[in-house]
Tab-separated table of C-alpha atoms in Angstrom:
chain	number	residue	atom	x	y	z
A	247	UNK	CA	203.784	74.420	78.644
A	248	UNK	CA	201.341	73.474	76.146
A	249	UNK	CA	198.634	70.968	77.361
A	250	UNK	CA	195.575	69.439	75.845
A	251	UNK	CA	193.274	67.721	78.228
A	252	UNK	CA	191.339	64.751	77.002
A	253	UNK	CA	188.531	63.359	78.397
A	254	UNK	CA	185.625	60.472	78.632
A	255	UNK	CA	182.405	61.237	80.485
A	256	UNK	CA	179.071	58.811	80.724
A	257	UNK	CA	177.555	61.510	82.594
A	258	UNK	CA	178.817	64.762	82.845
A	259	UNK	CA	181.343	64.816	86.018
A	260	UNK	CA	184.694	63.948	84.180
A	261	UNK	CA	183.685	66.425	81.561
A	262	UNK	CA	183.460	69.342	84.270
A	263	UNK	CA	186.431	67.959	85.712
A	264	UNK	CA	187.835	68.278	82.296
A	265	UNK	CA	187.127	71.262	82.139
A	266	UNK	CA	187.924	72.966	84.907
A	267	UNK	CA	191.607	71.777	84.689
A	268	UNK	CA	191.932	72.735	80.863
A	269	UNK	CA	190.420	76.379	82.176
A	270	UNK	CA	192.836	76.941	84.805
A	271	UNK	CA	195.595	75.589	82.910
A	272	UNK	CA	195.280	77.334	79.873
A	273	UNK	CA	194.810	74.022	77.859
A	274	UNK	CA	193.003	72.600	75.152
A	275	UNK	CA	190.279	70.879	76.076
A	276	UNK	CA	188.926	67.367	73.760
A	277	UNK	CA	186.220	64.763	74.218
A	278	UNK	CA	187.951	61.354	73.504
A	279	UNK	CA	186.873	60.362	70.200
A	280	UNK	CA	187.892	64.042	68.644
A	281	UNK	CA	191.350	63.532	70.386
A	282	UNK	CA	191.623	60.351	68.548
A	283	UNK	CA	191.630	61.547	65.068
A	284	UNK	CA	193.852	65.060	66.278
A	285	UNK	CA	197.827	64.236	66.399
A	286	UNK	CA	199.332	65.351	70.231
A	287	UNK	CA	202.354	65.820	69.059
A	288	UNK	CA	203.307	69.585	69.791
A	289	UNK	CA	201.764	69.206	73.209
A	290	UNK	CA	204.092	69.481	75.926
A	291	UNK	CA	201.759	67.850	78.464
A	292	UNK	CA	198.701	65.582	78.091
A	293	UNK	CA	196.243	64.936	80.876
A	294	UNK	CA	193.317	62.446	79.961
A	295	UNK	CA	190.300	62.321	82.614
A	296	UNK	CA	188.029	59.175	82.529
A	297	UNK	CA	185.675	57.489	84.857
A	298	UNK	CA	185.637	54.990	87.233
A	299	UNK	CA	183.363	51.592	87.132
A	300	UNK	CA	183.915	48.955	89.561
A	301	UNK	CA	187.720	50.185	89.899
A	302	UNK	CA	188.733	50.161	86.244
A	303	UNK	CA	188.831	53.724	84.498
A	304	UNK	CA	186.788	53.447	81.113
A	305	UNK	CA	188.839	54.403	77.932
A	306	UNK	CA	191.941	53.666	79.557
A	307	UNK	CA	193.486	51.307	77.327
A	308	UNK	CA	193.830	54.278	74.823
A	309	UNK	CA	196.139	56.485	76.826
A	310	UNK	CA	198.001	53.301	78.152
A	311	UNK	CA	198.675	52.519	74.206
A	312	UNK	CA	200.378	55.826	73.845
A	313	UNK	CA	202.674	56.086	76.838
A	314	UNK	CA	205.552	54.868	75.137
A	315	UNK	CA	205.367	57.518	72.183
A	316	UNK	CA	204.184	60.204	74.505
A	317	UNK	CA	207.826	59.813	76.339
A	318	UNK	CA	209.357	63.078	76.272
A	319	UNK	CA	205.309	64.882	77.498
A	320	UNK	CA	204.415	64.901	80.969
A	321	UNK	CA	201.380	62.697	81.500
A	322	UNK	CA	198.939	62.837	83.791
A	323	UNK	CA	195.699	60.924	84.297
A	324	UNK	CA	192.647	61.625	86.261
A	325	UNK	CA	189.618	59.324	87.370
A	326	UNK	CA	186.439	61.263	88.335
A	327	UNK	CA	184.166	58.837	90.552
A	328	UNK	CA	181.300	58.278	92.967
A	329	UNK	CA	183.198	57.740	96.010
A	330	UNK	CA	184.582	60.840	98.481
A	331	UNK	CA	188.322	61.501	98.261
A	332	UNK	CA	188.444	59.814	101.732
A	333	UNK	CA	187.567	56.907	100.649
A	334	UNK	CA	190.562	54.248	101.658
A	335	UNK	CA	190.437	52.312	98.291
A	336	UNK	CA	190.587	55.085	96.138
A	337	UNK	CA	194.246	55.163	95.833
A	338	UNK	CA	194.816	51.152	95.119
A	339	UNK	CA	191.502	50.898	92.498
A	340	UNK	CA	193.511	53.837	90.714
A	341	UNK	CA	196.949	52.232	90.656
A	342	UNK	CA	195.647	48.574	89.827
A	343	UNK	CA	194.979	50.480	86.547
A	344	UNK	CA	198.809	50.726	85.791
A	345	UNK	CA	201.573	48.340	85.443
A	346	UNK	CA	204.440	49.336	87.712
A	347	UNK	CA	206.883	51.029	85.202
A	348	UNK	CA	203.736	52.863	83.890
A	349	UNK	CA	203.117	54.064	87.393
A	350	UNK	CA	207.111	55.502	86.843
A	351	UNK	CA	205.602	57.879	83.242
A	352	UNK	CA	201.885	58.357	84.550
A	353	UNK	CA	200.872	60.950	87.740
A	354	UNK	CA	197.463	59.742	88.917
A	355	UNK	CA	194.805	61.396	90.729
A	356	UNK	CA	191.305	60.789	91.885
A	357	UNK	CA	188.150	63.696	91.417
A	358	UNK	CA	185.414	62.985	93.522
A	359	UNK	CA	182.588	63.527	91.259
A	360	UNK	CA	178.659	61.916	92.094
A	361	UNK	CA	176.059	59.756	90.688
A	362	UNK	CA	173.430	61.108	87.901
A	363	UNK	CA	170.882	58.200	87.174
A	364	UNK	CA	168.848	60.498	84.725
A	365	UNK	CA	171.718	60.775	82.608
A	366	UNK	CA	172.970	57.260	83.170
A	367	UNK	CA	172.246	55.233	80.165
A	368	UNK	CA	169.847	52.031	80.870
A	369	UNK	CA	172.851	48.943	81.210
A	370	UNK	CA	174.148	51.546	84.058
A	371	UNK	CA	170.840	52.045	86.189
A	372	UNK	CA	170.159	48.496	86.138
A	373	UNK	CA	173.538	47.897	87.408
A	374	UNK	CA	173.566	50.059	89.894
A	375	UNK	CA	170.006	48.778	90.872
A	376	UNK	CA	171.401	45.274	90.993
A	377	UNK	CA	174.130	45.884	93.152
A	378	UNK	CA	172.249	48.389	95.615
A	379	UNK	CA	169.601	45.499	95.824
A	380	UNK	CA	173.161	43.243	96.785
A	381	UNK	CA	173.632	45.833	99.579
A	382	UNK	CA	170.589	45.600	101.115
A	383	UNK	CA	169.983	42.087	101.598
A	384	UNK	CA	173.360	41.353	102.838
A	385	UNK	CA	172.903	40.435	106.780
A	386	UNK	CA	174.717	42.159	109.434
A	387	UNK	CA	175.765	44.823	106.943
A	388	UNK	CA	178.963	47.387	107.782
A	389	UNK	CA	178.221	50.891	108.750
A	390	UNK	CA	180.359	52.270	105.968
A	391	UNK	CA	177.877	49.431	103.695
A	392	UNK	CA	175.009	51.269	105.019
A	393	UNK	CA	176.255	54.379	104.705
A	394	UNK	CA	176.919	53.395	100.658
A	395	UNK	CA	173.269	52.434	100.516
A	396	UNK	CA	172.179	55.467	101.617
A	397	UNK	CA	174.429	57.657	99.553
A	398	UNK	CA	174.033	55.426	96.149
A	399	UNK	CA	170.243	54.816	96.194
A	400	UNK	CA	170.189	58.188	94.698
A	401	UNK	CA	171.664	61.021	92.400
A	402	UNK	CA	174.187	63.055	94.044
A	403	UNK	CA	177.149	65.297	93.121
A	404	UNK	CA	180.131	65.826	95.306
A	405	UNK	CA	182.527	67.426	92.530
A	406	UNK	CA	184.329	70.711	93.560
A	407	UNK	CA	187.137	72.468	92.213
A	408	UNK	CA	189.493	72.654	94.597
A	409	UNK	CA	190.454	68.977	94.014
A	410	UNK	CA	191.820	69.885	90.847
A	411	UNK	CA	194.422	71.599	92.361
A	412	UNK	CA	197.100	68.429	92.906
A	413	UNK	CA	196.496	67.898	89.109
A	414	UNK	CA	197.377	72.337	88.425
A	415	UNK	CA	200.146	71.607	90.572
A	416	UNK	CA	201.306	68.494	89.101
A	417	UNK	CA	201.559	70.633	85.670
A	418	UNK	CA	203.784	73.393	87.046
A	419	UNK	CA	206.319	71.137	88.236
């Protein structure tokens, strides 16, 4: 099956992520805007990776604009984000991304990636500043909200391989 995976990273995870899956698979592998301007159609199966902010996945809206003449290619999306693959809202921030019948063309799946602040561009820091600072002054905070301040208040990286494997496995089906 020829595959092309295309990807948009702020920061470095979803292009690992990237990657990794176009490695394994034997795939092409294209930032974004080069995918843009490159036509798709002789690929079998197209796999775009992008990250998540506040439960949207950035650069979306481009793959969503294509399902409907990508109809005969399996499709697959991947979000790479900050939170670990436990995390309960994972799986409804990812599908609040796609109308229902999309939900039907598109397989979804979350990469646990990390937070890099040094390679975060300014708008992003001061976000994440903003809302850590949120955090902390709320009274009688959660355990899992102090947890979050804890692991947020600095860079981290929780990305691994092995949760590419539901995407490999999503291919060879």
């Amino acid at each position: 099956m020829k595959t092309i995976v295309i990807y948009n990273s702020q920061t470095g995870f979803t292009k690992r992520y990237a990657g990794w899956i176009a490695e394994a698979a034997g795939a092409d592998c294209l930032e974004l805007s080069a995918a843009k301007r490159r036509s798709l159609e002789s690929y079998d199966a197209i796999v775009f990776g992008g990250w998540a902010c506040a439960g949207s996945i950035k650069k979306l809206g481009w793959f969503k604009e294509n399902i409907e003449k990508w109809a005969d290619k399996k499709l697959i999306a991947f979000c790479v984000g900050a939170s670990p693959i436990d995390n309960p809202e994972v799986e409804q921030s990812l599908k609040q991304n796609f109308k229902e019948p999309e939900l039907k063309k598109v397989n979804i799946f979350y990469c646990p990636g990390g937070l890099n602040y040094e390679k975060m561009p300014a708008s992003s820091r001061l976000m994440m500043k903003m809302f850590i600072k949120m955090l902390k002054a709320k009274k009688d905070k959660t355990e899992a909200e102090q947890e979050m301040i804890k692991m947020i208040s600095a860079s981290y990286d929780i990305s691994d391989k092995r949760y590419i494997e539901p995407v490999l496995e999503c291919l060879e089906r």
